[in-house]
XYZ file of C-alpha atoms in Angstrom:
350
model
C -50.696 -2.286 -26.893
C -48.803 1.044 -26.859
C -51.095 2.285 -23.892
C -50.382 -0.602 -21.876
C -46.469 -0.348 -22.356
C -46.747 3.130 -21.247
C -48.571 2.176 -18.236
C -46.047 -0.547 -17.642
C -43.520 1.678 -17.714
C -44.871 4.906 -15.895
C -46.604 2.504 -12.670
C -42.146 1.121 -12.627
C -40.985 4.462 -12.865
C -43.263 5.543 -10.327
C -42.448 3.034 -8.189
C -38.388 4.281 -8.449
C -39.822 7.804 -7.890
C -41.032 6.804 -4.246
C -38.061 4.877 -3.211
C -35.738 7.286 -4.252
C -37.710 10.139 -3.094
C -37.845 12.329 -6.288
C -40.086 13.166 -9.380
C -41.218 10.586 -12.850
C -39.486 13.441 -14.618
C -35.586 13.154 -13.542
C -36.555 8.839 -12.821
C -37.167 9.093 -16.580
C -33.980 11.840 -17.211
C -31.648 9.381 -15.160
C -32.469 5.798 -16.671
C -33.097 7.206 -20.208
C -30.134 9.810 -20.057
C -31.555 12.667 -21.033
C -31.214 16.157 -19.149
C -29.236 17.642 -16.273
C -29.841 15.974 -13.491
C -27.311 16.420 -9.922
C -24.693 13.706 -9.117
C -26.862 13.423 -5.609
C -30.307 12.458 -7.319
C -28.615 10.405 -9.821
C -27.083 7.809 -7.214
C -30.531 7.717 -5.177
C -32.660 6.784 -8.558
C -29.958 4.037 -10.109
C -29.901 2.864 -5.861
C -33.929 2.278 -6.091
C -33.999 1.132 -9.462
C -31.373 -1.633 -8.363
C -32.925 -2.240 -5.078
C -36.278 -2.388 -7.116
C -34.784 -5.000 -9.600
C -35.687 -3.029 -12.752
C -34.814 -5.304 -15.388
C -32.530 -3.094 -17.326
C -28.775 -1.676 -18.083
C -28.725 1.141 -15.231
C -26.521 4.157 -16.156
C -23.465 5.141 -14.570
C -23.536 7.529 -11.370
C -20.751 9.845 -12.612
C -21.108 10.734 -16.056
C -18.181 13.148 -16.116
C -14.196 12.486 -15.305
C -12.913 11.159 -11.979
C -9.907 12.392 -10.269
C -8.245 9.927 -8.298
C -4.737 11.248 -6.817
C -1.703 8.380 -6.288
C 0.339 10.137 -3.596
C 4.062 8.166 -2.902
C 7.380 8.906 -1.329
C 9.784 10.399 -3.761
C 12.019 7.079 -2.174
C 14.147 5.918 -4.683
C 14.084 2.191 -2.968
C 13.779 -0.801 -5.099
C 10.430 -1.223 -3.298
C 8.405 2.161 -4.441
C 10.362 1.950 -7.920
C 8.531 -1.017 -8.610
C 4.862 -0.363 -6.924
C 5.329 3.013 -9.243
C 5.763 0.903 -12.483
C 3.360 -0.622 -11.152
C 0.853 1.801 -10.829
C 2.051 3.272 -13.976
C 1.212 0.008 -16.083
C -2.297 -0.593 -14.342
C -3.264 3.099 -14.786
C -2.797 3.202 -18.649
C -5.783 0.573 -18.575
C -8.215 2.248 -16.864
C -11.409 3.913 -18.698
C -10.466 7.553 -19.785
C -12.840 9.211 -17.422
C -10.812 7.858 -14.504
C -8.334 10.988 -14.512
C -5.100 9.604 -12.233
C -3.110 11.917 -10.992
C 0.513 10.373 -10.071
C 2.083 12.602 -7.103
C 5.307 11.984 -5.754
C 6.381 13.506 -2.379
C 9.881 14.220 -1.265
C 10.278 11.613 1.666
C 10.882 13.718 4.660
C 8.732 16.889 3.291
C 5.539 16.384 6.050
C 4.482 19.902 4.949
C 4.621 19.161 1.207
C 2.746 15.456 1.875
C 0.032 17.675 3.601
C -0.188 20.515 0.674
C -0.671 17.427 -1.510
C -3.850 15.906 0.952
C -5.503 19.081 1.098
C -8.453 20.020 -1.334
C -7.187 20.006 -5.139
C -8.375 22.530 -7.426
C -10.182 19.566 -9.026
C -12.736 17.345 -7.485
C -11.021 14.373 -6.112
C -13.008 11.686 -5.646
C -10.587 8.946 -4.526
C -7.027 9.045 -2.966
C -4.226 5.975 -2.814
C -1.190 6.803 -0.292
C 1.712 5.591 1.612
C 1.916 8.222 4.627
C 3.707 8.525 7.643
C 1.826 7.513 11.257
C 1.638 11.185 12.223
C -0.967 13.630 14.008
C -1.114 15.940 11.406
C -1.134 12.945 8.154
C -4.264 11.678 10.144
C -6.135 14.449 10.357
C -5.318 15.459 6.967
C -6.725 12.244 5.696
C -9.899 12.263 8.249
C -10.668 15.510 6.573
C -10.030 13.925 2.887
C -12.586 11.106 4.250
C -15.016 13.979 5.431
C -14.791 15.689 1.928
C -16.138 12.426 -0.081
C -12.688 10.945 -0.648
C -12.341 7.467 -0.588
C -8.668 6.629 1.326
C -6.907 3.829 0.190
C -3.518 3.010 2.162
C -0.851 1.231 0.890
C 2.237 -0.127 1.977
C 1.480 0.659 5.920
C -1.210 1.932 7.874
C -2.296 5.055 9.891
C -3.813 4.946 13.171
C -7.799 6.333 13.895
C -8.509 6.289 10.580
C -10.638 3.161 10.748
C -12.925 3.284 7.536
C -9.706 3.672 5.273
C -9.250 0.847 3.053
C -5.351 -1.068 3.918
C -3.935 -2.611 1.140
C -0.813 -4.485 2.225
C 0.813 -7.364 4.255
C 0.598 -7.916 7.956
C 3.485 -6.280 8.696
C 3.439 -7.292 12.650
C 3.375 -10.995 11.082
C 6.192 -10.358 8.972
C 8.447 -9.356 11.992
C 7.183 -12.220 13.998
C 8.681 -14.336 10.875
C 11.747 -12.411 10.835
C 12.072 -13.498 14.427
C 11.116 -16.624 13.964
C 13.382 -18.070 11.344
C 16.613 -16.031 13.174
C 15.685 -18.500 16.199
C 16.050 -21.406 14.079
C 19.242 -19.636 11.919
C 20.882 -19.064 15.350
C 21.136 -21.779 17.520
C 24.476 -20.040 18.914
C 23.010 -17.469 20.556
C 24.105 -13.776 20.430
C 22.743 -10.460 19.982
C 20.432 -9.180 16.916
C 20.149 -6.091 15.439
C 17.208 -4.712 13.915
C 17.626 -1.622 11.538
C 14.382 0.349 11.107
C 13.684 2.415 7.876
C 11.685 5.251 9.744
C 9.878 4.728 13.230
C 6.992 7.215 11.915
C 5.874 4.778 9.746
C 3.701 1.734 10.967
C 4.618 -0.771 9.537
C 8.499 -0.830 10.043
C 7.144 -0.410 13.755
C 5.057 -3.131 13.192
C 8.151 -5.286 11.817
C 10.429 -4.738 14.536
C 7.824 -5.055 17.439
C 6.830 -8.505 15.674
C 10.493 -9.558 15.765
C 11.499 -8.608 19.351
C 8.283 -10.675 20.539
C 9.083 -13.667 18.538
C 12.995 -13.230 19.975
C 11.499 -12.845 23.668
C 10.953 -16.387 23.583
C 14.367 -17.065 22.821
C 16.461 -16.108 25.631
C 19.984 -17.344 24.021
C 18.834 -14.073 21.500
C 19.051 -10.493 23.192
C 17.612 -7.317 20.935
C 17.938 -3.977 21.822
C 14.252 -2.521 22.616
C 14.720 0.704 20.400
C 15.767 0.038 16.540
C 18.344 1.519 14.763
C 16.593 4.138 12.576
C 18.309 4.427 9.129
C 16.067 5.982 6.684
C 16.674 3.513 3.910
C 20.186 5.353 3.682
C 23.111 2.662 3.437
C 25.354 4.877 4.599
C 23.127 4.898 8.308
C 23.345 1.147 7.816
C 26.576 0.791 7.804
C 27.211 3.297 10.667
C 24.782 0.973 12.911
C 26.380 -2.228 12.235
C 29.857 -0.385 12.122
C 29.584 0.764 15.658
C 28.079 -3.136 16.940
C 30.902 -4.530 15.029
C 33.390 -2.124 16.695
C 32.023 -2.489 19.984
C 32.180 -6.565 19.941
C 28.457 -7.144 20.412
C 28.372 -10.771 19.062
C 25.829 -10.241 16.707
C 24.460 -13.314 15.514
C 21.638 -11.973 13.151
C 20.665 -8.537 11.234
C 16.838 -7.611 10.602
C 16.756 -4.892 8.083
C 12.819 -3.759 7.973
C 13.814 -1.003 5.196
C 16.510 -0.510 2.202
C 19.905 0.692 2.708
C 21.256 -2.664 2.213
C 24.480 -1.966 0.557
C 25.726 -0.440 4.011
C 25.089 -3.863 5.748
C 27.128 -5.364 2.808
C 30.294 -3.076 3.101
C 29.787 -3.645 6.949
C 29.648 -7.403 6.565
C 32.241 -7.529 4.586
C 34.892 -5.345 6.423
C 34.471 -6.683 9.987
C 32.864 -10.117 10.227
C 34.966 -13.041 9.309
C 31.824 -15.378 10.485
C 28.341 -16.110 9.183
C 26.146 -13.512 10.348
C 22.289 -14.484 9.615
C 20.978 -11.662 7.582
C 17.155 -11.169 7.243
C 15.652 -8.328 4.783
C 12.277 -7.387 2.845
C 11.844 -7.512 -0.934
C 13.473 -9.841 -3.658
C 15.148 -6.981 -5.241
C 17.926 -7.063 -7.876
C 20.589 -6.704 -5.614
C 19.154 -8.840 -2.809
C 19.259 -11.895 -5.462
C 22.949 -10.904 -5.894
C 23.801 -11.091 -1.923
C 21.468 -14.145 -1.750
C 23.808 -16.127 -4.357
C 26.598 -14.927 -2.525
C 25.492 -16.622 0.678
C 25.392 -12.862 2.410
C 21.584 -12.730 2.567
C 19.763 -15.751 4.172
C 15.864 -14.956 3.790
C 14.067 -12.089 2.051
C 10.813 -11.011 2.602
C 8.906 -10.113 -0.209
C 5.321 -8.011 0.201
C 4.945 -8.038 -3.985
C 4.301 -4.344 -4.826
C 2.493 -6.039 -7.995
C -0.500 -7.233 -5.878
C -0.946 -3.878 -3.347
C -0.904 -1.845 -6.656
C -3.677 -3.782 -8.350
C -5.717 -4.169 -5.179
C -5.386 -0.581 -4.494
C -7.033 0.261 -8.000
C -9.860 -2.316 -7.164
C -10.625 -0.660 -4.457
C -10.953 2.596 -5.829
C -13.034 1.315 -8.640
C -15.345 0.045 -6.354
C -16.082 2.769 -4.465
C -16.557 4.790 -7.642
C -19.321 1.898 -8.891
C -16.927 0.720 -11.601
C -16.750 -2.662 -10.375
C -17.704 -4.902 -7.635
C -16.842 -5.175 -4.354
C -13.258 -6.041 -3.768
C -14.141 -9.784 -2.095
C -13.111 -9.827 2.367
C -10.190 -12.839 1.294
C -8.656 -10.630 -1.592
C -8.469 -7.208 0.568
C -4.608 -7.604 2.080
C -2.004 -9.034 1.073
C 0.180 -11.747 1.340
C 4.244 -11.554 1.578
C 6.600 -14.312 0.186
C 9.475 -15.832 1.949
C 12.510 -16.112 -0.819
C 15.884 -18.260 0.143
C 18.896 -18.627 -2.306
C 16.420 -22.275 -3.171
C 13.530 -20.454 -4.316
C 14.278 -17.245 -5.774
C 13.035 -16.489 -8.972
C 14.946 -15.309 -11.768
C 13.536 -12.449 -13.360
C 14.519 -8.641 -12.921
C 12.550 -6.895 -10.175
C 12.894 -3.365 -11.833
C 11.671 -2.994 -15.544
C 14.483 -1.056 -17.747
């Protein structure tokens, strides 16, 4: 009985051995985890066995910890506040050999955002970022991608760097909206302004280029073809629509892609004695306040929530710590929010 269970199991074993191209020995040091055996022959034996079918609980690839580095914009926005938190709160759930390594990067710092891409002194296996659409960011994550790394973008994407994983909205779609719903908020006619956080990044690009081709169906609407590029600074904000005001554009509607949005307040405020249409991105704290107001017609949210936990999934996945993030589940979806349907809660945790 014995003899035949340890033919059983030597004729399986040597069946991993020849799929996955190495000895009985390290097939029996892998699957009964025993010995030092390298990271490389360890995923080709657990591949065969599963391939094979081997009717048994296969042992984890990595047996040691996994660095996994969050890199943000030090942007104090009500936007990358909360996908921090919410990061932060997903992060403390995670097994203990998932090392996460939280790095914040000042905002206009391209030199300090490459320091942080570059080879770590540990070995990072996986990296989640919001980065700039710039030469020298793509080829800084191409070379993280060449090293192993498994990329993960949030918020917006980078160009050439298609085998990156994008976790976020349709951001072109989110302009088209934007344009959209200022057509049907402006029957008038007049001019619109669109205020753009920062051109280098993709997806405020993406915003405004959705909303001028939306408008250019409209021809009682006129846009500039170059946005206003603010920064998320409120002060910049209120210079922009200052200087329309001043001028006596007739602006009809304001598309904010960014933050900054007490500057188009104080601007609103001091010279427009009319409804403007105002149009904006995330149901923050103090967009519920202009919202009740009747400042703020439509926000649209891209819940910060959702792109951190997908983010994570995707990671995990590519480490073998869970399954495949499914095709339908791999974006994201945004919200549209009107003084009707906004909810009630805080956006920013205490």
């Amino acid at each position: 009985m014995t003899s035949s269970a340890r033919r059983k199991r030597s004729a399986r074993f040597s069946d991993i051995a020849d799929a996955a191209g190495v000895s009985i020995t390290t097939v029996d040091r892998v699957l009964n985890e025993r010995g030092s055996v390298s990271r490389k022959a360890r995923e080709k034996v657990v591949a065969a066995a599963r391939e094979l079918g081997i009717p048994r609980l296969l042992p984890e690839v990595d047996t040691g910890l996994l660095h996994v580095d969050i890199v943000l914009p030090d942007n104090r926005s009500p936007f990358f506040r909360r996908l921090g938190q919410a990061f932060q709160r997903i992060v403390a759930m995670l097994d203990r050999r998932l090392v996460v390594h939280r790095v914040s990067v000042p905002d206009n710092d391209e030199a300090a955002l490459l320091r942080v891409l570059a080879p770590r002194r540990y070995p990072r296996r996986a990296l989640i970022v919001a980065a700039p659409d710039s030469e020298a960011s793509r080829q800084a994550l191409h070379q993280a991608q060449l090293r192993g790394e498994h990329v993960v973008m949030v918020v917006t994407r980078v160009e050439a760097l298609p085998s990156a994983a994008y976790v976020g909205i349709d951001n072109y779609a989110a302009g088209r909206t934007a344009g959209h719903l200022i057509g049907r908020y402006c029957p008038q006619g007049g001019r619109v302004l669109i205020l753009s956080s920062r051109r280098d990044y993709r997806g405020h690009r993406e915003r405004s280029q959705g909303c001028r081709d939306a408008l250019a169906g409209l021809p009682h609407l006129l846009c500039d073809a170059v946005s206003r590029e603010t920064r998320d600074d409120p002060d910049q904000c209120y210079l922009a629509l200052s200087d329309a005001f001043r001028r006596g554009e007739g602006i009809a509607a304001i598309y904010n892609t960014g933050a900054g949005s007490p500057g188009v307040v104080a601007a609103l405020r001091r010279f427009v004695a009319h409804k403007v249409c105002w149009i904006t991105h995330e149901l923050s704290d103090d967009h519920r306040q202009y919202m009740q107001e009747g400042l703020l017609d439509v926000v649209i949210d891209q819940d910060p929530d959702t792109q951190a936990l997908r983010a994570i999934q995707h990671v995990l996945a590519a480490l073998g710590l869970a399954p495949p993030v499914p095709g339908s589940e791999q974006g994201g979806e945004f919200r549209l929010y009107v003084p009707e349907n906004m909810r009630g809660e805080r956006y920013l945790a205490e």
